[in-house]
Structures are given as structure tokens and as C-alpha cells.
Amino acid sequence: MKVVLAATLFATASAFVPSNAPKFGTSLNLKQDFLEYTPYHDHSQVKVNTYKNKAPFTGKVVSTKRIVGPQATGETCHIIIDHNGDFPYIEGQSWGVIPPGTREKDGKPHAVRLYSIASSRYGDDMTGKTGSLCVRRATYWCPELKADDPAKKGICSNFLCDTNPGDEIMMTGPAGKVMLMPEEDPTTDYIMVATGTGIAPFRGFVRRLFAEDTPAANVYKGQAWLFLGVANSDALLYDDEFQLAKEQFPENFRLDYALSREQENKNGGKMYIQDKVEEYADEIFDKLDKGAHMYFCGLKGMMPGIQDMLKGVCESKGIDYDEFIKGLKKSGQWHVEVY
């Protein structure tokens, strides 16, 4: 069954790749086991900061594709980058991108922007030679101009969303170990909470566990539960892949969306990510008590609402919130990457 899903998701991923994409040598028929540690769950060898600001890596764009519908709030692009196998990373890590040009105020190079990697270590083509980013174009609407103000647009996000096949990207990293999946125990439950492009690391998780023929996938018996919050259905990201994983692995993958402009919470207000998570509070707390790992990724503005919700749930259960979170952090079950 997993072979069928892998082939289907490869076909989905190949939709991001133009016909003139470079040819990669690894056959899809091979298992995705050639970039594993020994044992596969040993993270002691995970590389960080292989490439730094003063000596960055040069990647080449394979494809850039808009992946949201016409009614989405803003434009989000999926960008596949060829690194020729020379820039290894694993799921949950980030790449830094240095946009070209210099800052107007002092003429110095632009600062590095970090982006969570949106593919598994094998890449969308499963060759181990590409990686993907999920980037929302940052724009500023000027009420006086009644239009986007180009002087205030996001330098790096616009650069990335405007790239074409063959364009070069200066990159640093890989960065971070906070969001890695602990794979020692194949029965571990993962609770993943994302807003917008914060979906990136979790797409990598889902592909590793349910789309690829990896050692981790072959033994996984736990449940991966994904929550994604976006404005509306047109803003959903990678929904076709997630729906396929849900269909093929209903016992091991769960999926819940919070669509703030289409759904209502229990109080009749907009359905935000914290409201959707709260609907399953009892089950989530039970899973955490049994060792589940909980992940959060997205804009930093998501966390106050999440924290207030969790405090309320703790109070209703007679649990000291601060001690509860402290315990999760101490045991390594609490993973946060916001920006």
C-alpha cells in the first residue's frame, strides 16, 4: 500500500517540476534508505550550519509554483531547489536564504532569512538531491495608495516567489534540531499544529512516514495528527497529499483543518487553530500523558491563543499549567518553531 502512495505522491510532486527540469540519477524504484543514519533514528550525527553566511551554498531552482487557489489570502509558492546531494538535511530542519542585492540603508548584504524545509531529506523527487521550501509572498497594502506598496514588500519572499528554473539561490544551514522527530519508539504519537506556511516541516514528516519506503515508515505504528489553520479552503496547502495519506493510513494519520473564514468555533466566532485543537483537548492531553510529542510551527502570533487555550484546559482539569508545560519541555515532548 505504501508503494502505491509513494508513486501517487511522486506524481503529485512531479506536478511542481517543469518538463525541462534537470535529470536526477536515482531511480524511484529504489528504497528511500540511502540517506539514513546507523541506526536510522540516531540524531547525534545530524549536521547543522554546514554552510554559513560568509561561505554560503549555491542551489539552483528546479521549479517555482503557486499552490493556493484564487480566493486565498495572499500568494504561497512551492519552490524546489537542486542541491546535487551536497547540502544534506533531515526533516524538521531549516535552510537560510540570502536574497541578492544590498540594503538601501547601509549598502550591506541582506540578512539571512530562515525557512523550514518542506520536503523530506529525499526531496520531492526522492533522489536525495533536492529540497523544497513553502513561501508566502510578503506584501504591504497601503491604504493611501489603495494598492501594494512595492517599497515595503518582503525582500526575500518576493525574490523566492519570483524565481525561475535555473536561478541561483545563496543558502546557509541546515539550521535547528528543535523540530526533529524522535524515531526510536515507532509507537510515538506526533501532534502537529501549523498555521499557513508553518505546514512546511510537517509535510516532510508526513512524506517520511507515509509516502516513502523508509526504515521509519516501515515500522511506524503510532499516530501522526496534523492540525492546519488557514483562512479558507483556497488557502489549504498540500491538501491532496494529506488527504491521500489519510485515505491510505486512516489508523495512523489524522487531519483537522481550522478555516477561520469558513468555520465557526463553539462560541459562534471564527474558527482559529486554538479552537480546533481545543475540540480534542481531552484526547490530546491523554496522548501527551502517554508520551506524545507536540509541535507548533507558524507565525509567532499563533502561540498566545494556543497558550491561553491550554491554560484554560489545564484549569478545567485541575492541572498547574506552568508545571505541565515545564514537564513537557523537560521530557522533550514540546517543540516550537515560530517566526
mmCIF file of C-alpha atoms in Angstrom:
data_model
loop_
_atom_site.group_PDB
_atom_site.id
_atom_site.type_symbol
_atom_site.label_atom_id
_atom_site.label_comp_id
_atom_site.label_asym_id
_atom_site.label_seq_id
_atom_site.Cartn_x
_atom_site.Cartn_y
_atom_site.Cartn_z
ATOM 1 C CA MET A 1 0.000 0.000 0.000
ATOM 2 C CA LYS A 2 2.844 2.372 0.857
ATOM 3 C CA VAL A 3 4.403 1.767 -2.560
ATOM 4 C CA VAL A 4 1.146 2.865 -4.186
ATOM 5 C CA LEU A 5 1.025 6.005 -2.056
ATOM 6 C CA ALA A 6 4.663 6.798 -2.773
ATOM 7 C CA ALA A 7 4.113 6.526 -6.508
ATOM 8 C CA THR A 8 0.996 8.682 -6.296
ATOM 9 C CA LEU A 9 2.674 11.363 -4.209
ATOM 10 C CA PHE A 10 5.667 11.318 -6.519
ATOM 11 C CA ALA A 11 3.273 12.040 -9.351
ATOM 12 C CA THR A 12 1.782 14.858 -7.270
ATOM 13 C CA ALA A 13 5.223 16.273 -6.504
ATOM 14 C CA SER A 14 6.254 15.999 -10.137
ATOM 15 C CA ALA A 15 3.458 18.415 -10.932
ATOM 16 C CA PHE A 16 5.685 21.053 -9.332
ATOM 17 C CA VAL A 17 8.525 20.211 -11.717
ATOM 18 C CA PRO A 18 8.584 21.678 -15.244
ATOM 19 C CA SER A 19 9.332 19.449 -18.210
ATOM 20 C CA ASN A 20 12.795 20.939 -18.579
ATOM 21 C CA ALA A 21 13.800 20.071 -15.016
ATOM 22 C CA PRO A 22 17.280 18.607 -14.608
ATOM 23 C CA LYS A 23 17.505 14.832 -14.648
ATOM 24 C CA PHE A 24 18.330 13.206 -11.343
ATOM 25 C CA GLY A 25 20.024 9.833 -11.375
ATOM 26 C CA THR A 26 18.376 7.885 -8.565
ATOM 27 C CA SER A 27 15.568 5.572 -9.619
ATOM 28 C CA LEU A 28 12.204 5.905 -7.898
ATOM 29 C CA ASN A 29 12.160 2.109 -7.612
ATOM 30 C CA LEU A 30 14.906 2.207 -5.002
ATOM 31 C CA LYS A 31 14.014 2.314 -1.345
ATOM 32 C CA GLN A 32 14.415 5.624 0.444
ATOM 33 C CA ASP A 33 17.085 4.262 2.756
ATOM 34 C CA PHE A 34 20.309 5.701 1.329
ATOM 35 C CA LEU A 35 20.316 8.854 3.500
ATOM 36 C CA GLU A 36 19.757 7.137 6.845
ATOM 37 C CA TYR A 37 21.908 7.154 9.955
ATOM 38 C CA THR A 38 23.007 3.948 11.679
ATOM 39 C CA PRO A 39 20.702 3.216 13.373
ATOM 40 C CA TYR A 40 18.202 5.280 11.370
ATOM 41 C CA HIS A 41 16.864 7.058 14.478
ATOM 42 C CA ASP A 42 20.276 8.239 15.723
ATOM 43 C CA HIS A 43 20.260 12.041 15.545
ATOM 44 C CA SER A 44 23.718 12.512 17.049
ATOM 45 C CA GLN A 45 25.161 12.875 13.557
ATOM 46 C CA VAL A 46 22.647 15.450 12.304
ATOM 47 C CA LYS A 47 24.529 18.267 10.610
ATOM 48 C CA VAL A 48 23.922 21.932 11.445
ATOM 49 C CA ASN A 49 25.411 25.091 9.921
ATOM 50 C CA THR A 50 27.424 23.274 7.267
ATOM 51 C CA TYR A 51 27.220 26.444 5.202
ATOM 52 C CA LYS A 52 27.465 29.887 6.791
ATOM 53 C CA ASN A 53 26.839 33.498 5.753
ATOM 54 C CA LYS A 54 30.408 34.136 4.630
ATOM 55 C CA ALA A 55 30.623 30.881 2.685
ATOM 56 C CA PRO A 56 27.077 30.009 1.574
ATOM 57 C CA PHE A 57 25.931 27.164 -0.639
ATOM 58 C CA THR A 58 24.645 27.890 -4.142
ATOM 59 C CA GLY A 59 21.491 25.991 -5.011
ATOM 60 C CA LYS A 60 19.613 26.070 -8.302
ATOM 61 C CA VAL A 61 15.885 26.422 -8.703
ATOM 62 C CA VAL A 62 14.165 23.442 -10.303
ATOM 63 C CA SER A 63 10.665 24.922 -10.227
ATOM 64 C CA THR A 64 8.533 27.578 -8.557
ATOM 65 C CA LYS A 65 4.782 27.091 -8.472
ATOM 66 C CA ARG A 66 1.846 28.900 -6.860
ATOM 67 C CA ILE A 67 -0.004 26.331 -4.745
ATOM 68 C CA VAL A 68 -3.063 28.213 -3.466
ATOM 69 C CA GLY A 69 -6.368 28.988 -5.153
ATOM 70 C CA PRO A 70 -7.649 32.339 -6.419
ATOM 71 C CA GLN A 71 -9.553 33.135 -3.211
ATOM 72 C CA ALA A 72 -6.584 32.536 -0.912
ATOM 73 C CA THR A 73 -5.399 35.421 1.225
ATOM 74 C CA GLY A 74 -2.082 36.083 -0.466
ATOM 75 C CA GLU A 75 0.191 34.011 -2.669
ATOM 76 C CA THR A 76 2.089 30.953 -1.469
ATOM 77 C CA CYS A 77 4.655 29.174 -3.626
ATOM 78 C CA HIS A 78 6.327 25.772 -3.547
ATOM 79 C CA ILE A 79 9.964 26.057 -4.604
ATOM 80 C CA ILE A 80 12.103 23.018 -5.413
ATOM 81 C CA ILE A 81 15.851 23.566 -5.169
ATOM 82 C CA ASP A 82 18.580 21.344 -6.609
ATOM 83 C CA HIS A 83 21.471 20.877 -4.173
ATOM 84 C CA ASN A 84 23.033 17.896 -6.001
ATOM 85 C CA GLY A 85 23.227 15.942 -2.747
ATOM 86 C CA ASP A 86 25.799 18.356 -1.323
ATOM 87 C CA PHE A 87 23.551 20.035 1.253
ATOM 88 C CA PRO A 88 22.106 17.239 3.414
ATOM 89 C CA TYR A 89 19.389 17.913 5.974
ATOM 90 C CA ILE A 90 16.681 15.959 7.735
ATOM 91 C CA GLU A 91 13.014 16.544 8.435
ATOM 92 C CA GLY A 92 12.353 19.458 10.800
ATOM 93 C CA GLN A 93 15.424 21.485 9.850
ATOM 94 C CA SER A 94 15.543 24.855 8.104
ATOM 95 C CA TRP A 95 17.524 26.456 5.318
ATOM 96 C CA GLY A 96 18.720 30.042 5.350
ATOM 97 C CA VAL A 97 18.337 32.125 2.200
ATOM 98 C CA ILE A 98 20.391 35.240 1.426
ATOM 99 C CA PRO A 99 18.470 37.386 -1.073
ATOM 100 C CA PRO A 100 20.592 39.077 -3.748
ATOM 101 C CA GLY A 101 21.487 42.732 -3.580
ATOM 102 C CA THR A 102 22.260 45.047 -0.689
ATOM 103 C CA ARG A 103 20.318 47.009 1.884
ATOM 104 C CA GLU A 104 19.454 50.556 0.913
ATOM 105 C CA LYS A 105 20.233 51.994 4.333
ATOM 106 C CA ASP A 106 23.887 50.903 4.522
ATOM 107 C CA GLY A 107 24.817 49.023 1.354
ATOM 108 C CA LYS A 108 25.498 45.797 3.266
ATOM 109 C CA PRO A 109 24.265 42.391 2.081
ATOM 110 C CA HIS A 110 20.752 41.425 3.100
ATOM 111 C CA ALA A 111 20.387 39.359 6.245
ATOM 112 C CA VAL A 112 19.673 35.637 6.095
ATOM 113 C CA ARG A 113 16.022 34.579 6.258
ATOM 114 C CA LEU A 114 15.251 31.126 7.664
ATOM 115 C CA TYR A 115 12.655 28.874 6.032
ATOM 116 C CA SER A 116 11.522 25.495 7.333
ATOM 117 C CA ILE A 117 12.233 22.812 4.740
ATOM 118 C CA ALA A 118 9.001 21.467 3.245
ATOM 119 C CA SER A 119 10.275 18.123 1.988
ATOM 120 C CA SER A 120 11.786 15.015 3.485
ATOM 121 C CA ARG A 121 15.546 14.502 3.248
ATOM 122 C CA TYR A 122 14.947 12.668 -0.038
ATOM 123 C CA GLY A 123 13.251 15.637 -1.713
ATOM 124 C CA ASP A 124 10.054 15.654 -3.746
ATOM 125 C CA ASP A 125 11.711 13.575 -6.474
ATOM 126 C CA MET A 126 13.040 11.143 -3.833
ATOM 127 C CA THR A 127 16.595 11.313 -5.184
ATOM 128 C CA GLY A 128 18.186 12.966 -2.175
ATOM 129 C CA LYS A 129 19.380 15.785 -4.430
ATOM 130 C CA THR A 130 16.615 18.359 -3.973
ATOM 131 C CA GLY A 131 14.802 20.133 -1.178
ATOM 132 C CA SER A 132 11.664 22.263 -1.124
ATOM 133 C CA LEU A 133 10.520 25.489 0.500
ATOM 134 C CA CYS A 134 6.981 26.731 1.132
ATOM 135 C CA VAL A 135 6.995 30.535 0.930
ATOM 136 C CA ARG A 136 4.254 33.118 1.226
ATOM 137 C CA ARG A 137 4.886 36.319 -0.683
ATOM 138 C CA ALA A 138 5.073 39.155 1.861
ATOM 139 C CA THR A 139 3.333 42.316 0.681
ATOM 140 C CA TYR A 140 2.107 45.509 2.343
ATOM 141 C CA TRP A 141 -1.233 47.035 1.419
ATOM 142 C CA CYS A 142 -1.062 50.826 1.545
ATOM 143 C CA PRO A 143 -4.455 52.348 2.402
ATOM 144 C CA GLU A 144 -3.445 55.659 0.838
ATOM 145 C CA LEU A 145 -2.301 54.133 -2.443
ATOM 146 C CA LYS A 146 -5.074 51.531 -2.273
ATOM 147 C CA ALA A 147 -2.512 49.109 -3.647
ATOM 148 C CA ASP A 148 0.501 47.080 -2.570
ATOM 149 C CA ASP A 149 3.450 49.315 -1.736
ATOM 150 C CA PRO A 150 6.487 47.826 -3.544
ATOM 151 C CA ALA A 151 8.829 49.721 -1.237
ATOM 152 C CA LYS A 152 7.600 47.696 1.729
ATOM 153 C CA LYS A 153 7.395 44.212 0.214
ATOM 154 C CA GLY A 154 9.309 41.327 1.745
ATOM 155 C CA ILE A 155 12.725 41.221 0.083
ATOM 156 C CA CYS A 156 13.422 37.503 0.392
ATOM 157 C CA SER A 157 9.926 36.081 -0.032
ATOM 158 C CA ASN A 158 9.370 38.074 -3.218
ATOM 159 C CA PHE A 159 12.764 37.033 -4.544
ATOM 160 C CA LEU A 160 11.935 33.368 -3.959
ATOM 161 C CA CYS A 161 8.398 33.543 -5.339
ATOM 162 C CA ASP A 162 9.723 35.263 -8.481
ATOM 163 C CA THR A 163 12.461 32.712 -9.193
ATOM 164 C CA ASN A 164 12.611 30.721 -12.419
ATOM 165 C CA PRO A 165 14.178 27.330 -13.223
ATOM 166 C CA GLY A 166 17.963 27.641 -13.227
ATOM 167 C CA ASP A 167 18.094 30.693 -10.963
ATOM 168 C CA GLU A 168 20.743 30.512 -8.249
ATOM 169 C CA ILE A 169 19.952 30.840 -4.539
ATOM 170 C CA MET A 170 22.571 31.548 -1.873
ATOM 171 C CA MET A 171 21.827 29.355 1.123
ATOM 172 C CA THR A 172 23.036 28.648 4.656
ATOM 173 C CA GLY A 173 22.420 25.907 7.190
ATOM 174 C CA PRO A 174 20.889 23.489 7.703
ATOM 175 C CA ALA A 175 19.668 25.003 10.954
ATOM 176 C CA GLY A 176 17.998 23.642 14.033
ATOM 177 C CA LYS A 177 17.299 20.443 15.945
ATOM 178 C CA VAL A 178 14.223 21.601 17.867
ATOM 179 C CA MET A 179 11.703 20.178 15.391
ATOM 180 C CA LEU A 180 13.228 16.759 14.726
ATOM 181 C CA MET A 181 11.089 13.632 15.029
ATOM 182 C CA PRO A 182 12.197 11.187 17.743
ATOM 183 C CA GLU A 183 12.060 7.871 15.896
ATOM 184 C CA GLU A 184 13.455 5.453 18.483
ATOM 185 C CA ASP A 185 9.977 4.301 19.503
ATOM 186 C CA PRO A 186 7.823 3.544 16.435
ATOM 187 C CA THR A 187 4.646 3.825 18.525
ATOM 188 C CA THR A 188 5.233 7.513 19.324
ATOM 189 C CA ASP A 189 2.310 9.812 18.553
ATOM 190 C CA TYR A 190 3.043 13.149 16.856
ATOM 191 C CA ILE A 191 0.639 16.089 17.264
ATOM 192 C CA MET A 192 1.494 18.764 14.691
ATOM 193 C CA VAL A 193 -0.077 22.234 14.838
ATOM 194 C CA ALA A 194 0.560 24.653 11.981
ATOM 195 C CA THR A 195 -0.679 27.953 10.625
ATOM 196 C CA GLY A 196 -0.056 28.848 6.992
ATOM 197 C CA THR A 197 3.437 28.091 5.732
ATOM 198 C CA GLY A 198 4.207 26.614 9.144
ATOM 199 C CA ILE A 199 2.976 23.438 7.464
ATOM 200 C CA ALA A 200 6.438 23.039 5.902
ATOM 201 C CA PRO A 201 8.178 20.727 8.399
ATOM 202 C CA PHE A 202 5.052 18.633 8.853
ATOM 203 C CA ARG A 203 4.810 17.939 5.137
ATOM 204 C CA GLY A 204 8.294 16.463 5.486
ATOM 205 C CA PHE A 205 7.128 14.363 8.451
ATOM 206 C CA VAL A 206 4.098 13.044 6.578
ATOM 207 C CA ARG A 207 6.075 12.172 3.470
ATOM 208 C CA ARG A 208 8.703 10.334 5.540
ATOM 209 C CA LEU A 209 6.131 8.321 7.477
ATOM 210 C CA PHE A 210 3.527 7.629 4.807
ATOM 211 C CA ALA A 211 4.837 8.300 1.295
ATOM 212 C CA GLU A 212 8.360 6.919 1.263
ATOM 213 C CA ASP A 213 9.860 3.473 1.705
ATOM 214 C CA THR A 214 11.994 4.459 4.689
ATOM 215 C CA PRO A 215 13.059 2.468 7.762
ATOM 216 C CA ALA A 216 10.931 4.822 9.871
ATOM 217 C CA ALA A 217 7.845 4.295 7.703
ATOM 218 C CA ASN A 218 8.197 0.533 7.636
ATOM 219 C CA VAL A 219 7.922 0.215 11.426
ATOM 220 C CA TYR A 220 5.702 3.167 12.354
ATOM 221 C CA LYS A 221 2.720 2.106 14.475
ATOM 222 C CA GLY A 222 1.867 5.410 16.167
ATOM 223 C CA GLN A 223 -0.489 8.158 15.091
ATOM 224 C CA ALA A 224 0.519 11.409 13.393
ATOM 225 C CA TRP A 225 -2.185 14.041 13.895
ATOM 226 C CA LEU A 226 -1.998 17.217 11.833
ATOM 227 C CA PHE A 227 -3.847 20.462 12.574
ATOM 228 C CA LEU A 228 -3.605 23.244 9.980
ATOM 229 C CA GLY A 229 -5.096 26.720 10.305
ATOM 230 C CA VAL A 230 -5.648 28.914 7.227
ATOM 231 C CA ALA A 231 -8.224 31.492 6.156
ATOM 232 C CA ASN A 232 -10.266 29.441 3.696
ATOM 233 C CA SER A 233 -10.315 26.321 1.519
ATOM 234 C CA ASP A 234 -8.380 28.023 -1.272
ATOM 235 C CA ALA A 235 -5.531 28.665 1.175
ATOM 236 C CA LEU A 236 -5.078 24.992 2.114
ATOM 237 C CA LEU A 237 -1.569 23.724 1.445
ATOM 238 C CA TYR A 238 -0.705 20.225 0.160
ATOM 239 C CA ASP A 239 -4.268 19.072 0.824
ATOM 240 C CA ASP A 240 -4.142 16.444 -1.929
ATOM 241 C CA GLU A 241 -1.143 14.780 -0.320
ATOM 242 C CA PHE A 242 -2.633 14.846 3.167
ATOM 243 C CA GLN A 243 -5.984 13.516 2.011
ATOM 244 C CA LEU A 244 -4.230 10.644 0.261
ATOM 245 C CA ALA A 245 -2.245 9.765 3.379
ATOM 246 C CA LYS A 246 -5.460 9.876 5.402
ATOM 247 C CA GLU A 247 -7.206 7.581 2.933
ATOM 248 C CA GLN A 248 -4.372 5.058 2.818
ATOM 249 C CA PHE A 249 -3.469 5.121 6.532
ATOM 250 C CA PRO A 250 -6.647 6.004 8.447
ATOM 251 C CA GLU A 251 -5.404 4.484 11.699
ATOM 252 C CA ASN A 252 -2.049 6.231 11.643
ATOM 253 C CA PHE A 253 -2.781 9.668 10.181
ATOM 254 C CA ARG A 254 -5.401 12.187 11.296
ATOM 255 C CA LEU A 255 -6.133 15.538 9.731
ATOM 256 C CA ASP A 256 -8.069 18.544 11.021
ATOM 257 C CA TYR A 257 -8.391 21.993 9.471
ATOM 258 C CA ALA A 258 -9.309 25.328 11.049
ATOM 259 C CA LEU A 259 -10.708 27.616 8.336
ATOM 260 C CA SER A 260 -11.184 30.978 10.022
ATOM 261 C CA ARG A 261 -13.361 32.498 7.296
ATOM 262 C CA GLU A 262 -15.491 29.427 6.659
ATOM 263 C CA GLN A 263 -15.977 27.725 10.023
ATOM 264 C CA GLU A 264 -17.313 28.805 13.418
ATOM 265 C CA ASN A 265 -15.976 27.814 16.822
ATOM 266 C CA LYS A 266 -18.190 26.627 19.660
ATOM 267 C CA ASN A 267 -18.940 30.241 20.653
ATOM 268 C CA GLY A 268 -20.025 31.284 17.175
ATOM 269 C CA GLY A 269 -16.812 33.156 16.391
ATOM 270 C CA LYS A 270 -14.185 32.465 13.753
ATOM 271 C CA MET A 271 -12.520 29.065 13.903
ATOM 272 C CA TYR A 272 -8.861 29.644 14.682
ATOM 273 C CA ILE A 273 -6.248 26.965 15.197
ATOM 274 C CA GLN A 274 -6.535 27.033 19.003
ATOM 275 C CA ASP A 275 -10.300 26.481 18.739
ATOM 276 C CA LYS A 276 -9.865 23.385 16.599
ATOM 277 C CA VAL A 277 -7.217 21.937 18.913
ATOM 278 C CA GLU A 278 -9.440 22.641 21.926
ATOM 279 C CA GLU A 279 -12.190 20.481 20.436
ATOM 280 C CA TYR A 280 -9.928 17.483 21.038
ATOM 281 C CA ALA A 281 -8.345 18.672 24.296
ATOM 282 C CA ASP A 282 -9.161 15.557 26.316
ATOM 283 C CA GLU A 283 -7.705 13.238 23.705
ATOM 284 C CA ILE A 284 -4.624 15.408 23.180
ATOM 285 C CA PHE A 285 -3.883 15.656 26.901
ATOM 286 C CA ASP A 286 -4.271 11.885 27.183
ATOM 287 C CA LYS A 287 -1.799 11.376 24.351
ATOM 288 C CA LEU A 288 0.670 13.792 25.952
ATOM 289 C CA ASP A 289 0.385 11.906 29.235
ATOM 290 C CA LYS A 290 1.345 8.775 27.305
ATOM 291 C CA GLY A 291 4.424 10.349 25.738
ATOM 292 C CA ALA A 292 3.186 12.033 22.551
ATOM 293 C CA HIS A 293 5.275 14.842 21.077
ATOM 294 C CA MET A 294 3.554 18.129 20.233
ATOM 295 C CA TYR A 295 4.849 20.502 17.566
ATOM 296 C CA PHE A 296 3.943 24.097 16.678
ATOM 297 C CA CYS A 297 5.089 25.959 13.589
ATOM 298 C CA GLY A 298 3.908 29.209 12.014
ATOM 299 C CA LEU A 299 3.702 32.911 12.748
ATOM 300 C CA LYS A 300 4.589 33.728 16.357
ATOM 301 C CA GLY A 301 1.156 35.308 16.747
ATOM 302 C CA MET A 302 -0.339 31.811 16.888
ATOM 303 C CA MET A 303 1.185 30.988 20.270
ATOM 304 C CA PRO A 304 -0.661 33.390 22.650
ATOM 305 C CA GLY A 305 -4.010 31.946 21.556
ATOM 306 C CA ILE A 306 -2.668 28.399 21.896
ATOM 307 C CA GLN A 307 -1.236 29.132 25.339
ATOM 308 C CA ASP A 308 -4.421 30.775 26.595
ATOM 309 C CA MET A 309 -6.441 27.794 25.381
ATOM 310 C CA LEU A 310 -4.116 25.312 27.064
ATOM 311 C CA LYS A 311 -4.212 27.298 30.293
ATOM 312 C CA GLY A 312 -7.989 27.139 30.246
ATOM 313 C CA VAL A 313 -7.964 23.394 29.654
ATOM 314 C CA CYS A 314 -5.450 22.908 32.463
ATOM 315 C CA GLU A 315 -7.615 24.912 34.857
ATOM 316 C CA SER A 316 -10.662 22.817 33.980
ATOM 317 C CA LYS A 317 -8.648 19.678 34.719
ATOM 318 C CA GLY A 318 -7.064 20.994 37.913
ATOM 319 C CA ILE A 319 -3.606 20.973 36.349
ATOM 320 C CA ASP A 320 -0.912 23.575 37.024
ATOM 321 C CA TYR A 321 -0.259 24.950 33.518
ATOM 322 C CA ASP A 322 3.300 26.142 34.149
ATOM 323 C CA GLU A 323 4.315 22.812 35.660
ATOM 324 C CA PHE A 324 2.566 20.948 32.855
ATOM 325 C CA ILE A 325 4.496 22.779 30.119
ATOM 326 C CA LYS A 326 7.708 22.596 32.138
ATOM 327 C CA GLY A 327 7.305 18.827 32.321
ATOM 328 C CA LEU A 328 6.711 18.504 28.567
ATOM 329 C CA LYS A 329 9.803 20.580 27.829
ATOM 330 C CA LYS A 330 11.917 18.578 30.273
ATOM 331 C CA SER A 331 10.903 15.311 28.636
ATOM 332 C CA GLY A 332 11.492 16.729 25.149
ATOM 333 C CA GLN A 333 7.838 16.463 24.118
ATOM 334 C CA TRP A 334 7.318 20.181 23.373
ATOM 335 C CA HIS A 335 8.617 21.588 20.066
ATOM 336 C CA VAL A 336 8.055 25.192 18.965
ATOM 337 C CA GLU A 337 9.347 26.996 15.882
ATOM 338 C CA VAL A 338 7.611 30.302 15.208
ATOM 339 C CA TYR A 339 8.680 33.386 13.281
#
